[in-house]
Amino acid sequence: MIEDELARWRAADAIFDGLLDLPAPEREAALAAMALEPAVVAHVRRLLQAHGRDDGPLDPAGPDARLEGRRIGRWVLEDEIGRGGMSVVYRARTDEGGETRVAAIKLLTIGALVAGGADRFRREQAILARLQHPHIASLVDCGVAEDGTPWLAMPLVEGEPIDAWCDSRGLGAAARVGLMLDVCDAVAYAHRNLVIHRDIKPSNVLVDREGYVRLLDFGIGGLLERRQAGMTLTRMLAWTPQYAAPEQFQLAPASTAMDVYGLGALLYRLLAGRPPREGRPDGEPLVLPSRACREADGAAPAQREAMARALRGDLDAIVLKALADDPDDRYRSPDALARDLKAWLHDRPVRARGAGNLYRLQCFLRRNRAVALVTAALALVLGSMLGATLWQAAQAERAAQRSAAARDLLASLVVPEDPGAAALASRDALAVAADRVRAEHAEPGQRAALLHLLGELQWRSGDAAGARAQLLEAQALGREARLPADDRRASLALLGRIELEAGRGREAAEWLSRAQAEGRPAQAEALGLVTQRCVALSLQGDAAATDDCIAEARRWLQGAPDPLAGDTLRALSMAELLLGRPRDALGHVDAAEARARAAGEAPGSRARTLADALRLLARAGLGESDAVAATALSHRLPALAAGEDQALAWLALAAQAGLRGDAAAQAAALAPFDAGFPDGPPAPLARLRERVLAPHTPP
């Protein structure tokens, strides 16, 4: 009996020690979530009540009593900026060598020292000392004050918790996922350095005014050693229940799977508007994020519905996989979670959904908007059937037949179930399909639509010559069948793109001009055609014609939404770089960056990462080296889609390495660039590669 009571007090003491890591208002909820024996809960509450009588400002001689102006090491403390159950954080400043630096100084409280928190604090110092990553608030300085109080200094992150930052700006799903990629990258880096975090939650992920993410507070983190004999009950319990993995409640040894769950819980909060466990009884299945989003408070109904549509399907599946109760059912690593998030951003199949043919076909159509638009355009039914003339009915029937034929053709080209394989058949299969189209479809309009579709697929498979042949035939048949201008324009535009990639700038510009003259393209399509023509003319070296084209693009930019304007300005900067005008390119990049910020794009987003790459290329052209920006780009590069996006970033890194005279780093950057294009890169990228390798000559 006495032994049982002693065991209860020992358990209560350890749990009490862990609860001290939490702010006082959160301790009761954390205790309730542990499902402990009632006698143990009662003992813990007595300890908390006793502690609460001394948990205001601590002893005046202690470290957290009016410390403004006190010197800690080489730092002078200013105002208090944060307080937890075990520590207090101050803004601090140091002046050395005429340079002023600011930092956040974290000091242990007297209560923490008494409760054995000094060991945990020293562990945090050791962990931060080994972590140097752009998205981790790493160690700047550390030491022990004259009164024996341990302290550490970290970069001062003047930001908001990631959930508040996203909500206050009304960010969409893509921007929130972009920020999560930075968090995943930071956690993956920690794991590679044998460190786990164990308390991933919004308040430990801050975003500054520039949209830059920092992961904080490795105070309860641990080192992934072969044995964890030193893992105490206190350390096991020092986490936040709403974001903790189920095995943490069972006091399981720390593992990377806990952090994967924490990332999933954070992602759930960002997308659904509340933590996954909020209001969820034990054992009840998680509510889908898309459903929880509709029920969330705060946002306008239209905004909630738009977010729910974005979450439905892929993001729901990704979040649920990360939050699986069984660690073996979760993603194996933060990198694996990030790969699925990137796949969603780029409309590619996600592993959480499986690899069915129909699902992969849907992803392909989302990713390849032009193909989807062709198919959709062919499916239009002209007017109300009640008032339709016989001619309209015949046209509608032919359009429906073309649409059905296009769907059948696409479905026949989807290969079986290997999720890592390409979603479409080989070049040989596409050639066979083209022969079948000519044999089975005599009606010119239907044949034109299918040949255009096959031409696009051949182009995407790398068969530019085969694609060109199909598109030329489709273009001629489209005129004969009097297909809508949108369909004829699609074939002309793709012919221009093929010539551009082949380096035939003059021919590309001609096809693109014809495409723009076909019908009345909408602003977005017109801007795409004009900017491609600018790049084609610059590739040809025709500066005067390029300037005229850029002026035309600027006219089309009037009133363009920020994301579209940003895409256009980045393309114009590419044209300037091809002409050897880096200063003008830099002006376009700065304008694109301003548009991206206005659109709420986070620094890790595709738009801003591409802008960073173009800026580094332009600065290299001006002879300006920026090692810090190059390092940041190298960490963000995985957020870009493989292919031309990543290739541009590799070129930027190679250009900066060459400017520094670092031949090894330049070769290392060019290797993945070259590997990405076994048959050679598109002509604009090939031309930029030549400029990167050429000796620098000031403009």
XYZ file of C-alpha atoms in Angstrom:
699
model
C 0.000 0.000 0.000
C 2.772 2.423 0.994
C 4.762 1.337 -2.053
C 1.768 2.103 -4.317
C 1.372 5.566 -2.846
C 5.082 6.273 -3.212
C 4.873 5.186 -6.846
C 1.963 7.578 -7.377
C 3.933 10.471 -5.881
C 6.981 9.628 -7.994
C 4.816 9.636 -11.123
C 3.124 12.864 -10.037
C 6.475 14.518 -9.403
C 7.765 13.581 -12.854
C 4.558 14.743 -14.536
C 4.617 17.992 -12.561
C 8.196 18.550 -13.730
C 7.115 18.119 -17.342
C 4.117 20.420 -16.988
C 6.350 23.249 -15.807
C 7.615 23.520 -19.389
C 4.170 24.776 -20.387
C 2.697 28.225 -19.693
C 0.470 28.108 -16.629
C -2.853 28.431 -18.556
C -2.067 25.302 -20.616
C -1.090 22.974 -17.771
C -4.575 21.865 -16.717
C -5.561 20.911 -20.275
C -2.331 18.982 -20.711
C -2.920 17.126 -17.458
C -6.489 16.245 -18.440
C -5.306 14.854 -21.766
C -2.983 12.316 -20.104
C -5.764 9.992 -18.838
C -3.905 9.279 -15.585
C -5.039 7.511 -12.428
C -7.240 9.957 -10.439
C -4.955 9.788 -7.399
C -1.946 10.767 -9.525
C -3.925 13.666 -11.045
C -4.841 14.882 -7.563
C -1.198 14.783 -6.467
C -0.115 16.721 -9.569
C -2.751 19.377 -8.921
C -1.504 19.815 -5.352
C 2.039 20.301 -6.640
C 0.845 22.829 -9.223
C -1.108 24.766 -6.616
C 1.921 24.908 -4.336
C 4.117 25.984 -7.225
C 1.568 28.623 -8.251
C 1.941 30.436 -4.970
C 5.541 31.233 -5.995
C 5.104 31.417 -9.755
C 4.773 35.138 -10.198
C 7.886 37.283 -10.526
C 10.570 35.161 -8.945
C 13.066 36.016 -6.250
C 14.371 39.556 -6.799
C 17.879 38.177 -6.922
C 16.783 35.671 -9.581
C 17.272 36.008 -13.281
C 13.806 37.188 -14.263
C 13.126 40.058 -11.865
C 13.446 43.437 -13.594
C 16.493 42.551 -15.648
C 16.284 45.396 -18.169
C 19.718 46.973 -18.485
C 21.560 44.060 -16.901
C 24.593 42.694 -18.754
C 24.667 38.961 -19.520
C 27.977 38.042 -21.088
C 28.519 40.571 -23.874
C 24.780 41.305 -24.142
C 22.702 44.025 -22.511
C 19.130 42.934 -21.772
C 16.312 45.206 -22.908
C 12.604 44.373 -22.707
C 11.003 41.013 -21.922
C 9.486 39.495 -25.071
C 8.329 36.063 -23.923
C 7.773 33.821 -20.919
C 7.122 30.114 -20.516
C 6.898 27.754 -17.601
C 10.664 27.234 -17.460
C 12.290 30.263 -19.043
C 12.064 33.964 -19.827
C 13.154 35.550 -23.113
C 14.552 39.081 -23.431
C 15.497 41.249 -26.348
C 19.225 41.976 -26.045
C 21.808 44.103 -27.775
C 25.583 44.115 -28.091
C 27.970 46.654 -29.588
C 31.268 45.194 -30.713
C 33.680 46.671 -33.185
C 31.280 49.491 -33.971
C 28.576 47.021 -35.059
C 25.279 46.681 -33.208
C 23.675 43.247 -33.050
C 20.386 42.188 -31.522
C 19.372 38.762 -30.272
C 16.856 36.948 -28.126
C 18.348 35.888 -24.778
C 16.678 32.936 -23.073
C 17.237 32.570 -19.311
C 16.217 29.729 -17.045
C 13.878 30.618 -14.169
C 14.545 29.754 -10.542
C 11.684 27.268 -10.634
C 13.273 25.530 -13.567
C 16.638 25.371 -11.839
C 15.023 23.787 -8.799
C 13.079 21.333 -10.974
C 16.193 20.093 -12.748
C 15.663 22.183 -15.860
C 19.329 23.153 -16.083
C 20.165 19.814 -17.693
C 17.432 20.329 -20.263
C 18.665 23.847 -20.914
C 22.229 22.661 -21.473
C 20.868 20.035 -23.849
C 19.126 22.762 -25.841
C 22.439 24.633 -26.053
C 24.165 21.511 -27.365
C 21.418 20.829 -29.899
C 21.316 24.370 -31.263
C 25.096 24.448 -31.529
C 24.986 21.575 -34.029
C 22.095 22.950 -36.119
C 22.905 25.592 -38.737
C 19.977 25.954 -41.128
C 18.265 29.026 -42.609
C 14.882 27.990 -41.176
C 16.109 27.107 -37.676
C 16.757 29.773 -35.054
C 20.266 28.569 -34.299
C 22.597 29.336 -31.421
C 24.358 32.718 -31.495
C 25.965 32.645 -28.053
C 25.563 30.954 -24.685
C 26.975 30.922 -21.188
C 26.270 31.068 -17.475
C 25.535 34.345 -15.696
C 27.440 35.410 -12.569
C 24.646 34.076 -10.353
C 24.813 30.657 -12.044
C 21.829 31.150 -14.357
C 22.311 29.398 -17.724
C 21.459 31.477 -20.784
C 21.569 31.194 -24.536
C 21.254 33.721 -27.360
C 19.386 33.098 -30.606
C 18.589 35.311 -33.595
C 15.782 37.706 -32.747
C 12.835 36.655 -34.892
C 10.331 39.491 -34.942
C 7.427 37.580 -36.336
C 4.099 35.940 -35.676
C 3.208 32.299 -35.094
C 2.721 30.687 -38.467
C -1.030 30.153 -38.021
C -1.671 33.790 -37.076
C 0.568 34.997 -39.928
C -1.371 32.959 -42.491
C -4.805 33.802 -41.095
C -4.178 37.547 -40.830
C -3.221 37.663 -44.511
C -5.981 35.376 -45.726
C -3.484 33.099 -47.472
C -4.736 30.350 -49.727
C -3.843 26.678 -49.503
C -0.877 26.891 -51.898
C 0.833 29.685 -49.944
C 0.326 27.813 -46.656
C 1.739 24.631 -48.151
C 4.719 26.644 -49.408
C 5.496 27.740 -45.847
C 5.111 24.161 -44.621
C 7.774 23.060 -47.095
C 10.242 25.319 -45.288
C 9.244 23.779 -41.950
C 9.613 20.257 -43.374
C 13.046 21.171 -44.705
C 14.142 22.416 -41.279
C 12.869 19.311 -39.472
C 14.426 17.006 -42.077
C 17.751 18.791 -41.583
C 17.478 18.305 -37.825
C 16.795 14.593 -38.322
C 19.827 14.269 -40.591
C 21.821 15.711 -37.703
C 20.287 13.145 -35.332
C 18.041 15.690 -33.599
C 14.301 15.423 -33.047
C 12.107 18.349 -32.014
C 9.117 16.661 -30.322
C 7.033 19.841 -29.906
C 6.158 21.149 -33.369
C 3.281 23.612 -32.986
C 2.351 27.062 -34.344
C 3.979 29.037 -31.526
C 7.286 27.295 -32.249
C 7.218 28.303 -35.928
C 7.496 32.064 -36.439
C 7.159 33.957 -39.718
C 8.682 37.415 -40.051
C 7.345 40.377 -42.027
C 9.142 39.153 -45.134
C 7.427 35.776 -44.915
C 10.555 33.942 -43.754
C 10.041 30.887 -41.532
C 12.037 30.037 -38.385
C 11.623 26.883 -36.290
C 12.181 27.578 -32.574
C 12.509 25.837 -29.231
C 14.485 22.636 -29.289
C 14.357 22.726 -25.494
C 12.638 19.332 -25.227
C 14.297 17.960 -28.332
C 16.584 15.001 -28.137
C 19.466 13.358 -29.908
C 18.702 10.229 -31.890
C 21.262 7.937 -30.356
C 21.213 4.166 -30.556
C 20.073 4.007 -26.970
C 17.893 6.412 -25.071
C 18.552 5.302 -21.547
C 18.875 8.927 -20.471
C 15.364 9.784 -21.653
C 13.537 10.772 -18.487
C 9.817 10.834 -17.861
C 10.074 14.598 -17.540
C 11.421 14.926 -21.070
C 8.804 12.525 -22.407
C 5.967 14.638 -21.027
C 7.198 18.088 -22.023
C 5.091 18.589 -25.126
C 1.828 20.165 -26.244
C -1.088 17.679 -26.202
C -3.023 19.171 -29.131
C -0.055 18.585 -31.454
C 1.464 15.463 -29.866
C 1.530 12.025 -31.490
C -0.529 9.252 -29.849
C 2.608 7.374 -28.800
C 3.785 10.421 -26.841
C 0.783 9.940 -24.533
C 1.973 6.355 -24.042
C 5.469 7.614 -23.078
C 7.053 5.812 -26.027
C 10.726 6.505 -26.832
C 11.214 9.592 -28.959
C 11.325 8.986 -32.713
C 11.287 10.862 -35.988
C 7.727 9.591 -36.491
C 6.644 11.924 -33.682
C 7.923 14.897 -35.650
C 6.156 13.679 -38.803
C 2.937 13.629 -36.784
C 3.729 17.111 -35.456
C 4.190 18.378 -39.011
C 0.868 16.817 -39.967
C -0.845 18.434 -36.979
C 0.638 21.820 -37.877
C -0.458 21.377 -41.501
C -3.960 20.467 -40.296
C -4.120 23.675 -38.241
C -2.976 25.830 -41.159
C -5.463 24.300 -43.591
C -8.465 23.457 -41.402
C -8.294 26.387 -38.980
C -8.003 24.326 -35.795
C -5.736 21.639 -34.305
C -6.624 18.053 -35.211
C -7.427 17.027 -31.637
C -9.605 20.024 -30.814
C -12.999 18.753 -29.751
C -12.128 15.200 -30.781
C -12.957 12.460 -28.237
C -10.316 9.780 -27.806
C -10.605 7.047 -30.420
C -12.838 9.014 -32.785
C -11.511 9.259 -36.368
C -10.109 12.585 -37.471
C -12.432 14.951 -39.274
C -11.240 15.538 -42.835
C -9.459 18.908 -43.091
C -11.790 19.947 -45.917
C -14.801 19.336 -43.684
C -13.240 20.947 -40.616
C -12.390 23.981 -42.738
C -16.068 24.556 -43.547
C -16.929 24.436 -39.850
C -14.133 26.790 -38.749
C -14.908 30.215 -37.314
C -13.413 33.495 -38.450
C -13.084 33.403 -42.224
C -15.889 34.446 -44.541
C -18.080 31.587 -45.870
C -16.842 32.084 -49.435
C -13.218 31.915 -48.276
C -13.889 28.768 -46.229
C -15.584 27.110 -49.192
C -12.708 27.988 -51.526
C -10.220 26.524 -49.052
C -12.323 23.380 -48.624
C -12.357 22.839 -52.403
C -8.569 23.129 -52.487
C -8.190 20.588 -49.657
C -10.624 18.003 -50.969
C -8.899 14.886 -52.228
C -5.112 15.173 -52.309
C -4.489 17.466 -49.322
C -7.028 15.580 -47.210
C -5.138 12.368 -47.991
C -1.723 13.915 -47.309
C -2.768 15.286 -43.914
C -4.437 12.048 -42.816
C -1.382 10.000 -43.771
C 0.888 12.287 -41.737
C -1.536 12.003 -38.789
C -1.970 8.227 -38.846
C -2.248 6.792 -35.325
C 0.188 3.996 -36.182
C 3.683 5.443 -36.804
C 4.276 2.792 -39.487
C 1.363 4.199 -41.505
C 2.761 7.742 -41.563
C 5.228 9.224 -44.011
C 8.661 7.759 -43.359
C 10.289 11.180 -43.064
C 9.643 14.924 -43.376
C 11.189 14.681 -46.855
C 8.565 12.128 -47.901
C 5.800 14.432 -46.653
C 7.406 17.344 -48.503
C 7.535 15.332 -51.740
C 3.779 14.808 -51.632
C 3.178 18.484 -50.827
C 5.329 19.507 -53.799
C 3.468 17.020 -55.979
C 0.197 18.670 -54.950
C 1.581 22.136 -55.700
C 2.542 21.009 -59.204
C -0.641 18.994 -59.920
C 1.192 15.685 -59.842
C -0.095 12.450 -58.270
C 0.526 12.179 -54.537
C 1.551 8.889 -52.971
C -1.056 9.243 -50.245
C -3.775 8.731 -52.876
C -2.381 5.573 -54.507
C -1.736 5.199 -58.227
C -4.989 4.465 -60.050
C -5.168 5.248 -63.774
C -8.175 7.550 -63.464
C -6.586 9.536 -60.636
C -3.313 9.971 -62.563
C -5.231 11.034 -65.666
C -7.012 13.713 -63.614
C -3.643 14.969 -62.339
C -2.292 15.061 -65.866
C -5.217 17.172 -67.071
C -4.860 19.585 -64.142
C -1.139 19.900 -64.774
C -1.447 20.337 -68.524
C -4.045 23.052 -68.751
C -3.717 23.372 -72.510
C -4.700 19.722 -73.033
C -7.578 20.100 -70.621
C -8.715 23.272 -72.375
C -8.692 21.558 -75.759
C -10.788 18.707 -74.413
C -13.129 21.073 -72.599
C -13.494 23.348 -75.604
C -14.518 20.401 -77.757
C -17.208 19.459 -75.244
C -19.114 22.761 -75.350
C -22.811 22.425 -76.073
C -24.009 25.416 -78.099
C -26.905 27.194 -76.410
C -30.117 25.887 -74.899
C -31.328 22.618 -76.408
C -34.880 23.936 -76.436
C -33.990 26.784 -78.792
C -31.245 25.044 -80.772
C -31.461 24.847 -84.527
C -30.709 21.637 -86.376
C -27.333 23.130 -87.355
C -26.524 23.891 -83.712
C -27.547 20.390 -82.695
C -25.283 18.887 -85.335
C -22.374 21.073 -84.215
C -22.967 20.131 -80.584
C -23.078 16.442 -81.474
C -19.800 16.682 -83.379
C -18.182 18.559 -80.471
C -19.374 15.892 -78.038
C -18.000 13.172 -80.314
C -14.627 14.928 -80.458
C -14.584 15.256 -76.678
C -15.421 11.583 -76.164
C -12.764 10.565 -78.676
C -10.185 12.704 -76.887
C -11.045 11.147 -73.525
C -10.836 7.634 -74.967
C -7.493 8.414 -76.565
C -6.044 9.790 -73.336
C -7.321 6.853 -71.306
C -5.738 4.395 -73.742
C -2.345 6.020 -73.222
C -2.259 5.806 -69.422
C 0.178 3.121 -68.365
C -0.482 0.635 -65.510
C 0.049 0.986 -61.866
C 3.678 1.988 -61.179
C 3.407 5.301 -59.271
C 7.019 6.136 -59.982
C 6.685 5.688 -63.726
C 5.558 8.267 -66.242
C 1.786 8.586 -66.567
C 1.776 8.396 -70.342
C 2.944 5.801 -72.819
C 6.173 5.854 -74.765
C 6.924 7.703 -77.994
C 6.233 4.512 -79.953
C 2.757 4.233 -78.460
C 2.042 7.866 -79.355
C 3.116 7.264 -82.949
C 0.814 4.228 -83.146
C -2.013 6.336 -81.714
C -1.453 8.984 -84.412
C -1.774 6.348 -87.132
C -4.968 5.126 -85.494
C -6.400 8.648 -85.445
C -5.787 9.037 -89.187
C -7.362 5.659 -89.903
C -10.406 5.924 -87.648
C -11.360 9.609 -87.666
C -12.246 11.042 -91.051
C -14.061 14.158 -89.810
C -11.501 17.019 -90.083
C -12.432 18.749 -86.829
C -12.208 15.581 -84.765
C -8.942 14.553 -86.387
C -7.480 18.044 -85.858
C -8.339 18.005 -82.158
C -6.881 14.541 -81.603
C -3.718 15.277 -83.575
C -3.216 18.443 -81.540
C -3.610 16.416 -78.367
C -1.104 13.814 -79.564
C 1.262 16.550 -80.691
C 1.272 18.037 -77.215
C 1.875 14.647 -75.636
C 4.742 13.947 -78.036
C 6.272 17.322 -77.224
C 6.063 16.577 -73.508
C 7.653 13.164 -74.058
C 10.621 14.833 -75.772
C 9.725 14.065 -79.390
C 9.721 17.608 -80.767
C 9.949 16.527 -84.420
C 6.977 14.171 -84.104
C 4.997 16.823 -82.258
C 5.722 19.404 -84.942
C 4.414 17.086 -87.672
C 1.153 16.384 -85.800
C 0.587 20.060 -85.018
C 1.183 21.247 -88.578
C -1.419 18.766 -89.793
C -3.800 19.713 -86.972
C -3.411 23.393 -87.817
C -4.277 22.832 -91.487
C -7.256 20.611 -90.629
C -8.486 23.150 -88.097
C -8.715 25.809 -90.780
C -10.540 23.400 -93.094
C -13.027 22.399 -90.390
C -13.429 25.985 -89.209
C -12.689 25.010 -85.648
C -13.115 27.752 -83.043
C -10.306 30.317 -82.937
C -9.285 29.093 -79.472
C -8.493 25.636 -80.860
C -6.586 26.968 -83.871
C -4.649 29.338 -81.609
C -3.602 26.452 -79.335
C -1.873 24.627 -82.204
C -0.133 27.786 -83.416
C 1.074 28.635 -79.909
C 2.516 25.181 -79.350
C 4.304 25.297 -82.697
C 5.868 28.565 -81.538
C 6.949 26.978 -78.255
C 8.570 24.046 -80.064
C 10.523 26.351 -82.375
C 11.580 28.473 -79.402
C 12.964 25.480 -77.519
C 14.822 24.408 -80.653
C 16.502 27.807 -80.843
C 14.754 28.976 -84.002
C 13.785 32.362 -82.631
C 12.543 33.959 -85.843
C 10.235 31.041 -86.728
C 8.995 30.912 -83.130
C 8.141 34.615 -83.167
C 6.188 34.179 -86.419
C 4.086 31.298 -85.090
C 3.423 33.168 -81.843
C 2.369 36.309 -83.730
C -0.072 34.246 -85.805
C -1.447 32.671 -82.642
C -2.033 36.063 -81.045
C -3.850 37.267 -84.167
C -6.185 34.243 -84.130
C -9.417 35.387 -82.516
C -9.403 37.441 -79.330
C -7.229 35.793 -76.677
C -7.928 36.652 -73.064
C -5.404 38.732 -71.147
C -3.623 35.767 -69.550
C -3.230 33.912 -72.839
C -2.193 37.056 -74.711
C 0.482 37.812 -72.125
C 1.807 34.267 -72.425
C 2.080 34.597 -76.195
C 3.685 38.047 -76.069
C 6.289 37.127 -73.454
C 7.277 33.965 -75.321
C 7.688 36.096 -78.429
C 9.932 38.492 -76.471
C 12.143 35.574 -75.432
C 12.206 34.274 -79.023
C 13.285 37.664 -80.388
C 15.946 38.073 -77.703
C 17.249 34.602 -78.525
C 17.557 35.813 -82.104
C 19.568 38.798 -80.838
C 17.096 41.341 -82.232
C 17.224 44.013 -79.510
C 14.986 46.533 -81.295
C 12.221 43.995 -81.958
C 12.545 42.701 -78.399
C 12.107 46.217 -77.000
C 8.946 46.675 -79.083
C 7.661 43.338 -77.820
C 8.400 44.250 -74.185
C 6.518 47.523 -74.653
C 3.543 45.530 -75.972
C 3.728 43.201 -72.977
C 3.651 46.193 -70.643
C 0.463 47.415 -72.329
C -1.154 44.035 -71.778
C -0.031 44.159 -68.125
C -2.419 47.007 -67.341
C -4.843 45.722 -64.718
C -3.353 42.219 -64.665
C -3.694 40.344 -61.354
C -0.498 40.101 -59.318
C 0.324 36.400 -59.960
C -0.073 36.825 -63.731
C 1.937 40.037 -63.717
C 4.697 38.325 -61.750
C 4.930 35.483 -64.284
C 5.119 38.010 -67.112
C 7.800 40.146 -65.490
C 9.961 37.113 -64.744
C 9.717 36.063 -68.399
C 10.711 39.569 -69.497
C 13.737 39.429 -67.194
C 14.736 36.213 -68.979
C 14.561 38.039 -72.317
C 16.793 40.806 -70.968
C 19.329 38.271 -69.682
C 19.465 36.599 -73.100
C 20.249 39.989 -74.641
C 23.028 40.550 -72.103
C 21.222 43.340 -70.245
C 21.406 42.254 -66.581
C 20.545 45.671 -65.151
C 17.265 45.779 -67.093
C 16.619 42.172 -66.068
C 17.058 43.161 -62.432
C 14.425 45.860 -62.809
C 11.885 43.313 -64.072
C 12.771 40.898 -61.258
C 12.275 43.584 -58.604
C 8.887 44.431 -60.090
C 7.966 40.727 -60.125
C 9.029 40.422 -56.486
C 6.778 43.341 -55.543
C 3.845 41.664 -57.294
C 4.570 38.353 -55.526
C 4.566 40.077 -52.141
C 1.308 41.812 -53.009
C -0.177 38.421 -53.868
C 0.852 37.058 -50.452
C 3.455 34.672 -51.860
C 5.774 33.282 -49.166
C 9.562 33.366 -49.694
C 9.652 29.612 -50.292
C 6.976 29.731 -52.982
C 7.727 28.936 -56.600
C 7.187 32.548 -57.696
C 9.615 34.067 -55.222
C 12.184 31.293 -55.534
C 12.296 31.780 -59.311
C 12.650 35.518 -58.741
C 15.564 34.823 -56.393
C 17.238 32.701 -59.087
C 16.781 35.357 -61.764
C 18.078 38.047 -59.409
C 21.238 36.034 -58.732
C 21.750 35.531 -62.479
C 21.328 39.253 -63.104
C 23.671 40.181 -60.268
C 26.245 37.731 -61.574
C 25.957 39.501 -64.921
C 26.750 42.742 -63.106
C 29.718 41.144 -61.354
C 27.990 41.130 -57.952
C 28.452 38.104 -55.707
C 25.949 37.217 -52.965
C 26.918 34.043 -51.121
C 24.137 34.432 -48.524
C 21.393 34.637 -51.157
C 22.939 31.722 -53.045
C 22.913 29.582 -49.899
C 19.272 30.476 -49.245
C 18.381 29.555 -52.835
C 20.125 26.195 -52.517
C 17.901 25.375 -49.521
C 14.746 26.474 -51.341
C 15.570 24.763 -54.623
C 13.721 21.496 -53.775
C 10.465 23.492 -53.685
C 10.737 23.960 -57.446
C 9.455 21.437 -59.945
C 12.058 19.296 -61.655
C 12.815 20.543 -65.144
C 13.120 24.135 -66.293
C 12.336 25.691 -62.891
C 15.097 23.835 -61.077
C 17.432 24.235 -64.049
C 17.183 28.018 -63.791
C 18.057 27.844 -60.089
C 21.056 25.574 -60.756
C 22.295 28.065 -63.362
C 22.004 30.886 -60.840
C 24.060 28.921 -58.309
C 26.622 28.071 -60.987
C 26.875 31.723 -62.028
C 27.482 32.868 -58.468
C 30.044 30.106 -57.876
C 31.885 31.108 -61.036
C 31.960 34.719 -59.931
C 33.577 33.635 -56.653
C 36.111 31.561 -58.570
C 34.830 28.341 -56.992
C 35.186 25.915 -59.899
C 34.177 22.882 -57.829
C 30.922 24.489 -56.667
C 30.156 25.611 -60.209
C 30.666 22.097 -61.563
C 28.495 20.698 -58.762
C 25.666 23.086 -59.730
C 25.957 22.388 -63.465
C 25.902 18.598 -63.005
C 22.175 18.354 -62.065
C 21.380 20.980 -64.718
C 22.954 18.821 -67.430
C 21.494 15.604 -66.009
C 18.005 17.066 -66.265
C 18.252 17.378 -70.055
C 19.743 14.185 -71.541
C 18.922 15.432 -75.056
C 20.115 18.956 -74.324
C 18.296 21.861 -72.631
C 15.806 24.171 -74.361
C 17.606 26.847 -76.351
C 16.996 29.757 -73.912
C 18.491 27.763 -71.036
C 21.358 26.560 -73.228
C 22.135 30.175 -74.126
C 22.088 31.177 -70.453
C 24.417 28.290 -69.654
C 26.878 29.634 -72.231
C 26.748 33.046 -70.561
C 27.344 31.495 -67.124
C 30.500 29.767 -68.361
C 31.789 32.775 -70.295
C 34.417 34.957 -68.555
C 32.686 37.852 -66.821
C 32.865 41.183 -68.608
C 31.354 44.170 -66.778
C 28.357 45.597 -68.703
